Amino acid sequence: MVLEIATIILKPGNADAFISVMPDAFPFVESTPGYLRHELHRGVESPETFTLLIWWETLEAHTVTFRESDRFPSWRKIWGHLMESASISHVTQVY
């Protein structure tokens, strides 16, 4: 199992819009083979910063099956215009 950790920084004033559109975006991820589950967290000290956690069966489920599919541009079209920047890392559980 692989955990994708995405840190998403929104353009100022877009947090409420981001929260409101994400229910429309998540079905594109959820329908991807190899998707397991997700969580979305909002920064307390930095409310324009969100941490998206997505559990995948394999790294390739994210990097190939999702990112190289037609689901990815559809997913990003819903909320990408609200984003200032993003960074992604992948981790596996040790304990």
PDB file of C-alpha atoms in Angstrom:
ATOM      1  CA  MET A   1       0.000   0.000   0.000  1.00  0.00           C
ATOM      2  CA  VAL A   2       1.212   3.507  -0.855  1.00  0.00           C
ATOM      3  CA  LEU A   3       0.063   6.769   0.714  1.00  0.00           C
ATOM      4  CA  GLU A   4       0.068   9.848  -1.484  1.00  0.00           C
ATOM      5  CA  ILE A   5       0.509  13.057   0.494  1.00  0.00           C
ATOM      6  CA  ALA A   6      -0.408  16.167  -1.460  1.00  0.00           C
ATOM      7  CA  THR A   7       0.070  19.603   0.046  1.00  0.00           C
ATOM      8  CA  ILE A   8      -2.169  22.031  -1.805  1.00  0.00           C
ATOM      9  CA  ILE A   9      -1.790  25.772  -1.318  1.00  0.00           C
ATOM     10  CA  LEU A  10      -4.709  27.772  -2.633  1.00  0.00           C
ATOM     11  CA  LYS A  11      -4.782  31.280  -3.993  1.00  0.00           C
ATOM     12  CA  PRO A  12      -5.968  33.674  -1.264  1.00  0.00           C
ATOM     13  CA  GLY A  13      -9.704  33.628  -0.686  1.00  0.00           C
ATOM     14  CA  ASN A  14     -10.379  30.309  -2.428  1.00  0.00           C
ATOM     15  CA  ALA A  15     -10.634  27.896   0.509  1.00  0.00           C
ATOM     16  CA  ASP A  16     -14.431  27.884   0.736  1.00  0.00           C
ATOM     17  CA  ALA A  17     -14.784  27.387  -3.019  1.00  0.00           C
ATOM     18  CA  PHE A  18     -12.256  24.534  -2.893  1.00  0.00           C
ATOM     19  CA  ILE A  19     -14.157  22.792  -0.106  1.00  0.00           C
ATOM     20  CA  SER A  20     -17.440  23.180  -1.959  1.00  0.00           C
ATOM     21  CA  VAL A  21     -16.236  21.673  -5.266  1.00  0.00           C
ATOM     22  CA  MET A  22     -14.264  18.732  -3.914  1.00  0.00           C
ATOM     23  CA  PRO A  23     -17.318  16.437  -3.611  1.00  0.00           C
ATOM     24  CA  ASP A  24     -17.628  16.796  -7.407  1.00  0.00           C
ATOM     25  CA  ALA A  25     -13.931  16.020  -7.916  1.00  0.00           C
ATOM     26  CA  PHE A  26     -13.443  12.970  -5.709  1.00  0.00           C
ATOM     27  CA  PRO A  27     -15.475  10.531  -7.864  1.00  0.00           C
ATOM     28  CA  PHE A  28     -12.738  10.807 -10.526  1.00  0.00           C
ATOM     29  CA  VAL A  29     -10.197   9.502  -8.002  1.00  0.00           C
ATOM     30  CA  GLU A  30     -12.539   7.008  -6.373  1.00  0.00           C
ATOM     31  CA  SER A  31     -13.316   5.340  -9.720  1.00  0.00           C
ATOM     32  CA  THR A  32      -9.634   4.622 -10.398  1.00  0.00           C
ATOM     33  CA  PRO A  33      -8.532   0.983 -10.118  1.00  0.00           C
ATOM     34  CA  GLY A  34      -6.153   0.718  -7.177  1.00  0.00           C
ATOM     35  CA  TYR A  35      -7.746   3.559  -5.180  1.00  0.00           C
ATOM     36  CA  LEU A  36      -8.404   2.610  -1.549  1.00  0.00           C
ATOM     37  CA  ARG A  37      -9.527   5.719   0.365  1.00  0.00           C
ATOM     38  CA  HIS A  38      -8.817   9.399   0.946  1.00  0.00           C
ATOM     39  CA  GLU A  39      -8.916  12.185   3.521  1.00  0.00           C
ATOM     40  CA  LEU A  40      -8.756  15.958   3.066  1.00  0.00           C
ATOM     41  CA  HIS A  41      -7.412  18.124   5.894  1.00  0.00           C
ATOM     42  CA  ARG A  42      -7.321  21.920   6.245  1.00  0.00           C
ATOM     43  CA  GLY A  43      -4.469  23.776   7.913  1.00  0.00           C
ATOM     44  CA  VAL A  44      -5.288  25.388  11.244  1.00  0.00           C
ATOM     45  CA  GLU A  45      -2.532  27.993  11.175  1.00  0.00           C
ATOM     46  CA  SER A  46      -2.678  28.276   7.359  1.00  0.00           C
ATOM     47  CA  PRO A  47      -6.321  27.860   6.291  1.00  0.00           C
ATOM     48  CA  GLU A  48      -5.418  28.213   2.588  1.00  0.00           C
ATOM     49  CA  THR A  49      -3.256  25.065   2.885  1.00  0.00           C
ATOM     50  CA  PHE A  50      -4.806  21.622   2.541  1.00  0.00           C
ATOM     51  CA  THR A  51      -3.306  18.180   2.945  1.00  0.00           C
ATOM     52  CA  LEU A  52      -4.828  15.501   0.775  1.00  0.00           C
ATOM     53  CA  LEU A  53      -4.108  11.898   1.729  1.00  0.00           C
ATOM     54  CA  ILE A  54      -4.933   9.176  -0.778  1.00  0.00           C
ATOM     55  CA  TRP A  55      -4.199   5.507  -0.151  1.00  0.00           C
ATOM     56  CA  TRP A  56      -3.407   3.474  -3.263  1.00  0.00           C
ATOM     57  CA  GLU A  57      -2.759  -0.246  -3.713  1.00  0.00           C
ATOM     58  CA  THR A  58       0.463   0.558  -5.606  1.00  0.00           C
ATOM     59  CA  LEU A  59       2.473   3.609  -6.664  1.00  0.00           C
ATOM     60  CA  GLU A  60       1.522   2.896 -10.274  1.00  0.00           C
ATOM     61  CA  ALA A  61      -2.179   3.076  -9.410  1.00  0.00           C
ATOM     62  CA  HIS A  62      -1.582   6.768  -8.765  1.00  0.00           C
ATOM     63  CA  THR A  63       1.228   7.665 -11.149  1.00  0.00           C
ATOM     64  CA  VAL A  64       0.023   5.664 -14.153  1.00  0.00           C
ATOM     65  CA  THR A  65      -3.559   4.442 -13.755  1.00  0.00           C
ATOM     66  CA  PHE A  66      -4.845   7.796 -12.452  1.00  0.00           C
ATOM     67  CA  ARG A  67      -2.383  10.455 -13.607  1.00  0.00           C
ATOM     68  CA  GLU A  68      -2.163   9.145 -17.185  1.00  0.00           C
ATOM     69  CA  SER A  69      -5.915   8.632 -17.542  1.00  0.00           C
ATOM     70  CA  ASP A  70      -8.639  10.989 -18.731  1.00  0.00           C
ATOM     71  CA  ARG A  71      -9.818  11.128 -15.107  1.00  0.00           C
ATOM     72  CA  PHE A  72      -6.854  13.302 -14.067  1.00  0.00           C
ATOM     73  CA  PRO A  73      -7.571  16.338 -16.284  1.00  0.00           C
ATOM     74  CA  SER A  74     -11.252  16.121 -15.327  1.00  0.00           C
ATOM     75  CA  TRP A  75     -10.298  16.020 -11.628  1.00  0.00           C
ATOM     76  CA  ARG A  76      -7.920  18.962 -11.945  1.00  0.00           C
ATOM     77  CA  LYS A  77     -10.358  21.020 -14.060  1.00  0.00           C
ATOM     78  CA  ILE A  78     -12.802  21.155 -11.147  1.00  0.00           C
ATOM     79  CA  TRP A  79     -10.418  22.765  -8.662  1.00  0.00           C
ATOM     80  CA  GLY A  80      -7.047  23.436 -10.306  1.00  0.00           C
ATOM     81  CA  HIS A  81      -7.826  27.078 -11.040  1.00  0.00           C
ATOM     82  CA  LEU A  82      -8.117  27.677  -7.265  1.00  0.00           C
ATOM     83  CA  MET A  83      -4.605  26.391  -6.581  1.00  0.00           C
ATOM     84  CA  GLU A  84      -1.453  28.424  -6.181  1.00  0.00           C
ATOM     85  CA  SER A  85       0.904  25.450  -5.823  1.00  0.00           C
ATOM     86  CA  ALA A  86       1.080  21.806  -4.853  1.00  0.00           C
ATOM     87  CA  SER A  87       3.660  19.239  -3.852  1.00  0.00           C
ATOM     88  CA  ILE A  88       3.267  15.473  -3.740  1.00  0.00           C
ATOM     89  CA  SER A  89       5.149  12.699  -2.022  1.00  0.00           C
ATOM     90  CA  HIS A  90       4.522   8.990  -1.637  1.00  0.00           C
ATOM     91  CA  VAL A  91       5.251   6.969   1.489  1.00  0.00           C
ATOM     92  CA  THR A  92       4.803   3.438   2.737  1.00  0.00           C
ATOM     93  CA  GLN A  93       4.066   2.445   6.306  1.00  0.00           C
ATOM     94  CA  VAL A  94       6.963   1.256   8.420  1.00  0.00           C
ATOM     95  CA  TYR A  95       5.092   0.481  11.661  1.00  0.00           C
TER      96      TYR A  95
END
